C-alpha atoms as one frame of an Amber mdcrd trajectory, in Angstrom:
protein
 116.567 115.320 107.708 113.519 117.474 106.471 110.375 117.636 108.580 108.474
 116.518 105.775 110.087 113.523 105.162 109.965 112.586 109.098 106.534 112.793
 108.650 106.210 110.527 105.607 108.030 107.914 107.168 105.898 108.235 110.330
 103.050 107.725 108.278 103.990 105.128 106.477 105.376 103.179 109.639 101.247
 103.184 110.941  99.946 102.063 107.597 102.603 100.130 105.482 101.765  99.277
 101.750  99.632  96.414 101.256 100.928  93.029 100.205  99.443  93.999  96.719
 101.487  97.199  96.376 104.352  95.300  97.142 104.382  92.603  95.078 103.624
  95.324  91.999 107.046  97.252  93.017 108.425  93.835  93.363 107.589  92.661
  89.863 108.700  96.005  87.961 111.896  95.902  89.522 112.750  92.365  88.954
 111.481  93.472  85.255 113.690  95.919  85.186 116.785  94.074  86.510 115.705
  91.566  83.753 115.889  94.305  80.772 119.022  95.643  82.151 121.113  92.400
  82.364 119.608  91.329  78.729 120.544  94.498  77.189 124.087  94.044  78.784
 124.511  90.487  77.370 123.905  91.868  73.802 120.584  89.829  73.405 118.403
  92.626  73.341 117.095  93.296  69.337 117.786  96.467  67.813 114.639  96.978
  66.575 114.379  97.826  70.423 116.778 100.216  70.932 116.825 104.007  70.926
 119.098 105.626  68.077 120.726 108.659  69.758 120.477 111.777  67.840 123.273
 114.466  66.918 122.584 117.618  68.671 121.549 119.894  66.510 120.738 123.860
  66.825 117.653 124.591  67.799 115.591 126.055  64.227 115.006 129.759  64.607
């Protein structure tokens, strides 16, 4: 394990994240979960989606 990270979780161990932050990470990652399982059910709208694009050459 890196020093550096030792002392980031040292840190963090004195003064955890508020309630606050928490709840924020919470609520992005239960938004995220949400898109994810949508998308895999096929309800998500195409007007949503990303069209992939060939690979082209870069233009000189």
């Amino acid at each position: 394990m890196n020093y550096t990270w030792l002392l980031r979780m040292a840190r963090w161990a004195r003064r955890p994240p508020s309630m606050t932050q928490v709840k924020i990470v919470a609520v992005v990652a239960l938004a995220v979960i949400a898109i994810v399982v949508i998308e895999k059910l096929g309800y998500w709208p195409d007007w949503a989606s990303v069209n992939p694009r060939a690979l082209r050459a870069p233009r000189p």
